[in-house]
Amino acid sequence: DLRAAPTVTRLRHTPLPNRVFAAVDLGSTSVQLRTIDPSTGDVLGEASMLNRQVRRGHDVMTRLTYALEGPAARDELTNDARETFRLLEEAARGRIFPKDGEITHWFVAANSAMTALLWGADITSLAEAPYYPPFFDERSGSPKDWGLSGETITTFPLLGSFVGGDTAAAIIATDLDKPGSSRMLIDIGTNTEIVLAHQGTLYAASTPAGPAFEGGNISIGMRAEAGAIVRIDVREDGSIRPTTIGTGKPKGICGTGLLEVLGELVRAGIVAKDGAIASGADRIALARGVDLLQMDIRELQLAKGALRAATKLLCRVANIRDAALSHVLLAGAFGANLHHDVAIRLGMLPEVDPSAVHAVGNAALDGATLFARDPDAVRVRLADVREHLSHVELAMRDDFQDVFVSSLNF
């Protein structure tokens, strides 16, 4: 709901310094801001809200298509992003930085489309094959030009077509750029990015999983809040007992809940491995007034199929098997609330032992925080990341369609 006020959480209750830095994760769906004490590096608090661009589409390609309608449409998306920043700063003022203070330096992690639109750049090359962003390098400007306080606003460099600054930030936050065993980072969201670190090379790809993982494009989809179904139990008589967030009656289902619910429905034989409702009906009643439709199941299949195809193909390019992965790191809110064994069983994640899967939270925001604390050190690491990165264009591969189709079953 775009009318919802930003949520603000103060994390330190010591006196707030007058001048602070801000780390920002400009996501396709939500935007999170973190204020930082420049002298200590301590995080002072966080604020978040919906990206105002969602009114022009939940996913990146829908927004890019809208932006192609002309300069006025593109400017609208640019202004929506900047307005989100202004509203976040306004909400944060007096709560996680002083009322008469200012955010002097902003460090922003965002995907390629969000970054380009934030700067008001021509996105034509990104919206049409072969999908190149209008620029790749770190970019800085004056926040005052956007109606914000401060001296500079800086965005992370981009790594590939849809492998953007948020992925670069997540690589830094998870030390994926440092020597170690083979491991994979998956940042699950509307646009999902995957990076495989193997023998000194970072294989990176993105896949448009769509908003199903966040409850979007699902008939009964909702955010993870009171009334959202998070799991169900199918009893021996076939009846379904839902569990929700809070104590109120069920209203819908959140992204992680959808996966949990499908895991149970498949286990109970109510939904077949190919995603079809076994009875032939077009819906399953989860609670009074809350029906899971056949098309909802198909929506999740497409999202999880796109993600699984991407992980398979990166391993194929690197010539390794799933079992060679010592760690699978899940970034983003979806990954934090996911039951890893269910995700592996439903064919969404690589086939590893569930103990190898670790939620790493908002890695993009953590990377932006590291950038704010020590810009020079992070720039050195980012230059190294770009040097060792191999960007894999999944859609251009001859085997993508076959691998995608084979990844749809639960």
PDB file of C-alpha atoms in Angstrom, residues 257-358:
ATOM      1  CA  GLY A 257       4.007 -19.250   3.159  1.00  0.00           C
ATOM      2  CA  LEU A 258       3.128 -20.139  -0.426  1.00  0.00           C
ATOM      3  CA  LEU A 259       6.183 -22.376  -0.681  1.00  0.00           C
ATOM      4  CA  GLU A 260       5.505 -23.987   2.702  1.00  0.00           C
ATOM      5  CA  VAL A 261       1.864 -24.588   1.764  1.00  0.00           C
ATOM      6  CA  LEU A 262       2.792 -26.149  -1.563  1.00  0.00           C
ATOM      7  CA  GLY A 263       5.354 -28.369   0.146  1.00  0.00           C
ATOM      8  CA  GLU A 264       2.605 -29.776   2.351  1.00  0.00           C
ATOM      9  CA  LEU A 265       0.058 -30.042  -0.499  1.00  0.00           C
ATOM     10  CA  VAL A 266       2.555 -31.959  -2.652  1.00  0.00           C
ATOM     11  CA  ARG A 267       3.506 -34.206   0.280  1.00  0.00           C
ATOM     12  CA  ALA A 268      -0.177 -34.990   0.876  1.00  0.00           C
ATOM     13  CA  GLY A 269      -0.797 -35.707  -2.831  1.00  0.00           C
ATOM     14  CA  ILE A 270      -3.338 -32.861  -3.147  1.00  0.00           C
ATOM     15  CA  VAL A 271      -1.036 -31.233  -5.711  1.00  0.00           C
ATOM     16  CA  ALA A 272       0.866 -33.447  -8.162  1.00  0.00           C
ATOM     17  CA  LYS A 273       4.591 -33.123  -8.898  1.00  0.00           C
ATOM     18  CA  ASP A 274       3.748 -31.323 -12.148  1.00  0.00           C
ATOM     19  CA  GLY A 275       1.821 -28.673 -10.214  1.00  0.00           C
ATOM     20  CA  ALA A 276      -1.685 -29.791 -11.194  1.00  0.00           C
ATOM     21  CA  ILE A 277      -4.369 -29.993  -8.523  1.00  0.00           C
ATOM     22  CA  ALA A 278      -4.926 -33.764  -8.283  1.00  0.00           C
ATOM     23  CA  SER A 279      -8.723 -33.542  -8.054  1.00  0.00           C
ATOM     24  CA  GLY A 280      -8.928 -31.567 -11.283  1.00  0.00           C
ATOM     25  CA  ALA A 281     -10.483 -28.601  -9.464  1.00  0.00           C
ATOM     26  CA  ASP A 282      -9.277 -25.073 -10.150  1.00  0.00           C
ATOM     27  CA  ARG A 283      -8.717 -24.185  -6.484  1.00  0.00           C
ATOM     28  CA  ILE A 284      -7.951 -25.497  -3.002  1.00  0.00           C
ATOM     29  CA  ALA A 285      -9.655 -24.010   0.078  1.00  0.00           C
ATOM     30  CA  LEU A 286      -6.971 -23.191   2.653  1.00  0.00           C
ATOM     31  CA  ALA A 287      -9.371 -21.370   4.999  1.00  0.00           C
ATOM     32  CA  ARG A 288     -12.782 -19.760   4.791  1.00  0.00           C
ATOM     33  CA  GLY A 289     -12.584 -17.205   1.980  1.00  0.00           C
ATOM     34  CA  VAL A 290      -8.942 -18.014   1.199  1.00  0.00           C
ATOM     35  CA  ASP A 291      -8.622 -20.225  -1.885  1.00  0.00           C
ATOM     36  CA  LEU A 292      -5.341 -21.128  -3.563  1.00  0.00           C
ATOM     37  CA  LEU A 293      -5.966 -21.130  -7.318  1.00  0.00           C
ATOM     38  CA  GLN A 294      -4.382 -23.391  -9.916  1.00  0.00           C
ATOM     39  CA  MET A 295      -2.964 -20.262 -11.579  1.00  0.00           C
ATOM     40  CA  ASP A 296      -1.315 -19.280  -8.264  1.00  0.00           C
ATOM     41  CA  ILE A 297       0.519 -22.607  -8.242  1.00  0.00           C
ATOM     42  CA  ARG A 298       1.600 -22.050 -11.860  1.00  0.00           C
ATOM     43  CA  GLU A 299       2.891 -18.581 -10.936  1.00  0.00           C
ATOM     44  CA  LEU A 300       5.121 -20.042  -8.229  1.00  0.00           C
ATOM     45  CA  GLN A 301       6.250 -22.827 -10.570  1.00  0.00           C
ATOM     46  CA  LEU A 302       7.451 -20.258 -13.106  1.00  0.00           C
ATOM     47  CA  ALA A 303       9.321 -18.299 -10.421  1.00  0.00           C
ATOM     48  CA  LYS A 304      10.995 -21.287  -8.814  1.00  0.00           C
ATOM     49  CA  GLY A 305      11.694 -22.858 -12.227  1.00  0.00           C
ATOM     50  CA  ALA A 306      13.495 -19.718 -13.385  1.00  0.00           C
ATOM     51  CA  LEU A 307      15.573 -19.666 -10.186  1.00  0.00           C
ATOM     52  CA  ARG A 308      16.464 -23.371 -10.317  1.00  0.00           C
ATOM     53  CA  ALA A 309      17.358 -23.192 -14.013  1.00  0.00           C
ATOM     54  CA  ALA A 310      19.748 -20.338 -13.250  1.00  0.00           C
ATOM     55  CA  THR A 311      21.541 -22.249 -10.477  1.00  0.00           C
ATOM     56  CA  LYS A 312      21.823 -25.371 -12.666  1.00  0.00           C
ATOM     57  CA  LEU A 313      23.250 -23.420 -15.595  1.00  0.00           C
ATOM     58  CA  LEU A 314      25.828 -21.552 -13.505  1.00  0.00           C
ATOM     59  CA  CYS A 315      27.051 -24.891 -12.148  1.00  0.00           C
ATOM     60  CA  ARG A 316      27.113 -26.253 -15.704  1.00  0.00           C
ATOM     61  CA  VAL A 317      29.203 -23.289 -16.918  1.00  0.00           C
ATOM     62  CA  ALA A 318      31.638 -23.756 -14.010  1.00  0.00           C
ATOM     63  CA  ASN A 319      31.642 -27.536 -14.638  1.00  0.00           C
ATOM     64  CA  ILE A 320      30.691 -28.493 -11.077  1.00  0.00           C
ATOM     65  CA  ARG A 321      27.796 -30.347  -9.467  1.00  0.00           C
ATOM     66  CA  ASP A 322      25.502 -29.096  -6.711  1.00  0.00           C
ATOM     67  CA  ALA A 323      27.272 -31.352  -4.226  1.00  0.00           C
ATOM     68  CA  ALA A 324      30.495 -29.357  -4.708  1.00  0.00           C
ATOM     69  CA  LEU A 325      28.892 -26.278  -3.110  1.00  0.00           C
ATOM     70  CA  SER A 326      30.058 -25.889   0.480  1.00  0.00           C
ATOM     71  CA  HIS A 327      27.600 -23.059   1.154  1.00  0.00           C
ATOM     72  CA  VAL A 328      24.453 -21.697  -0.455  1.00  0.00           C
ATOM     73  CA  LEU A 329      23.852 -18.171   0.852  1.00  0.00           C
ATOM     74  CA  LEU A 330      20.322 -16.783   0.642  1.00  0.00           C
ATOM     75  CA  ALA A 331      20.012 -12.999   0.694  1.00  0.00           C
ATOM     76  CA  GLY A 332      16.819 -10.983   1.041  1.00  0.00           C
ATOM     77  CA  ALA A 333      13.753 -11.156   3.261  1.00  0.00           C
ATOM     78  CA  PHE A 334      12.399 -14.231   1.471  1.00  0.00           C
ATOM     79  CA  GLY A 335      15.569 -16.213   2.157  1.00  0.00           C
ATOM     80  CA  ALA A 336      15.511 -15.250   5.835  1.00  0.00           C
ATOM     81  CA  ASN A 337      12.106 -16.874   6.416  1.00  0.00           C
ATOM     82  CA  LEU A 338      12.483 -19.891   4.162  1.00  0.00           C
ATOM     83  CA  HIS A 339      12.558 -23.471   5.429  1.00  0.00           C
ATOM     84  CA  HIS A 340      15.551 -24.694   3.476  1.00  0.00           C
ATOM     85  CA  ASP A 341      14.617 -28.362   3.463  1.00  0.00           C
ATOM     86  CA  VAL A 342      11.231 -27.526   1.903  1.00  0.00           C
ATOM     87  CA  ALA A 343      12.845 -25.345  -0.776  1.00  0.00           C
ATOM     88  CA  ILE A 344      15.326 -28.092  -1.662  1.00  0.00           C
ATOM     89  CA  ARG A 345      12.608 -30.786  -1.716  1.00  0.00           C
ATOM     90  CA  LEU A 346      10.426 -28.690  -4.051  1.00  0.00           C
ATOM     91  CA  GLY A 347      13.319 -28.236  -6.466  1.00  0.00           C
ATOM     92  CA  MET A 348      13.860 -24.525  -5.863  1.00  0.00           C
ATOM     93  CA  LEU A 349      17.412 -24.598  -4.482  1.00  0.00           C
ATOM     94  CA  PRO A 350      20.519 -26.628  -5.404  1.00  0.00           C
ATOM     95  CA  GLU A 351      20.538 -30.215  -4.159  1.00  0.00           C
ATOM     96  CA  VAL A 352      22.752 -29.769  -1.105  1.00  0.00           C
ATOM     97  CA  ASP A 353      22.371 -30.778   2.512  1.00  0.00           C
ATOM     98  CA  PRO A 354      20.014 -28.256   4.189  1.00  0.00           C
ATOM     99  CA  SER A 355      22.784 -27.483   6.707  1.00  0.00           C
ATOM    100  CA  ALA A 356      24.798 -25.943   3.838  1.00  0.00           C
ATOM    101  CA  VAL A 357      22.103 -23.301   3.251  1.00  0.00           C
ATOM    102  CA  HIS A 358      22.465 -20.067   5.235  1.00  0.00           C
TER     103      HIS A 358
END
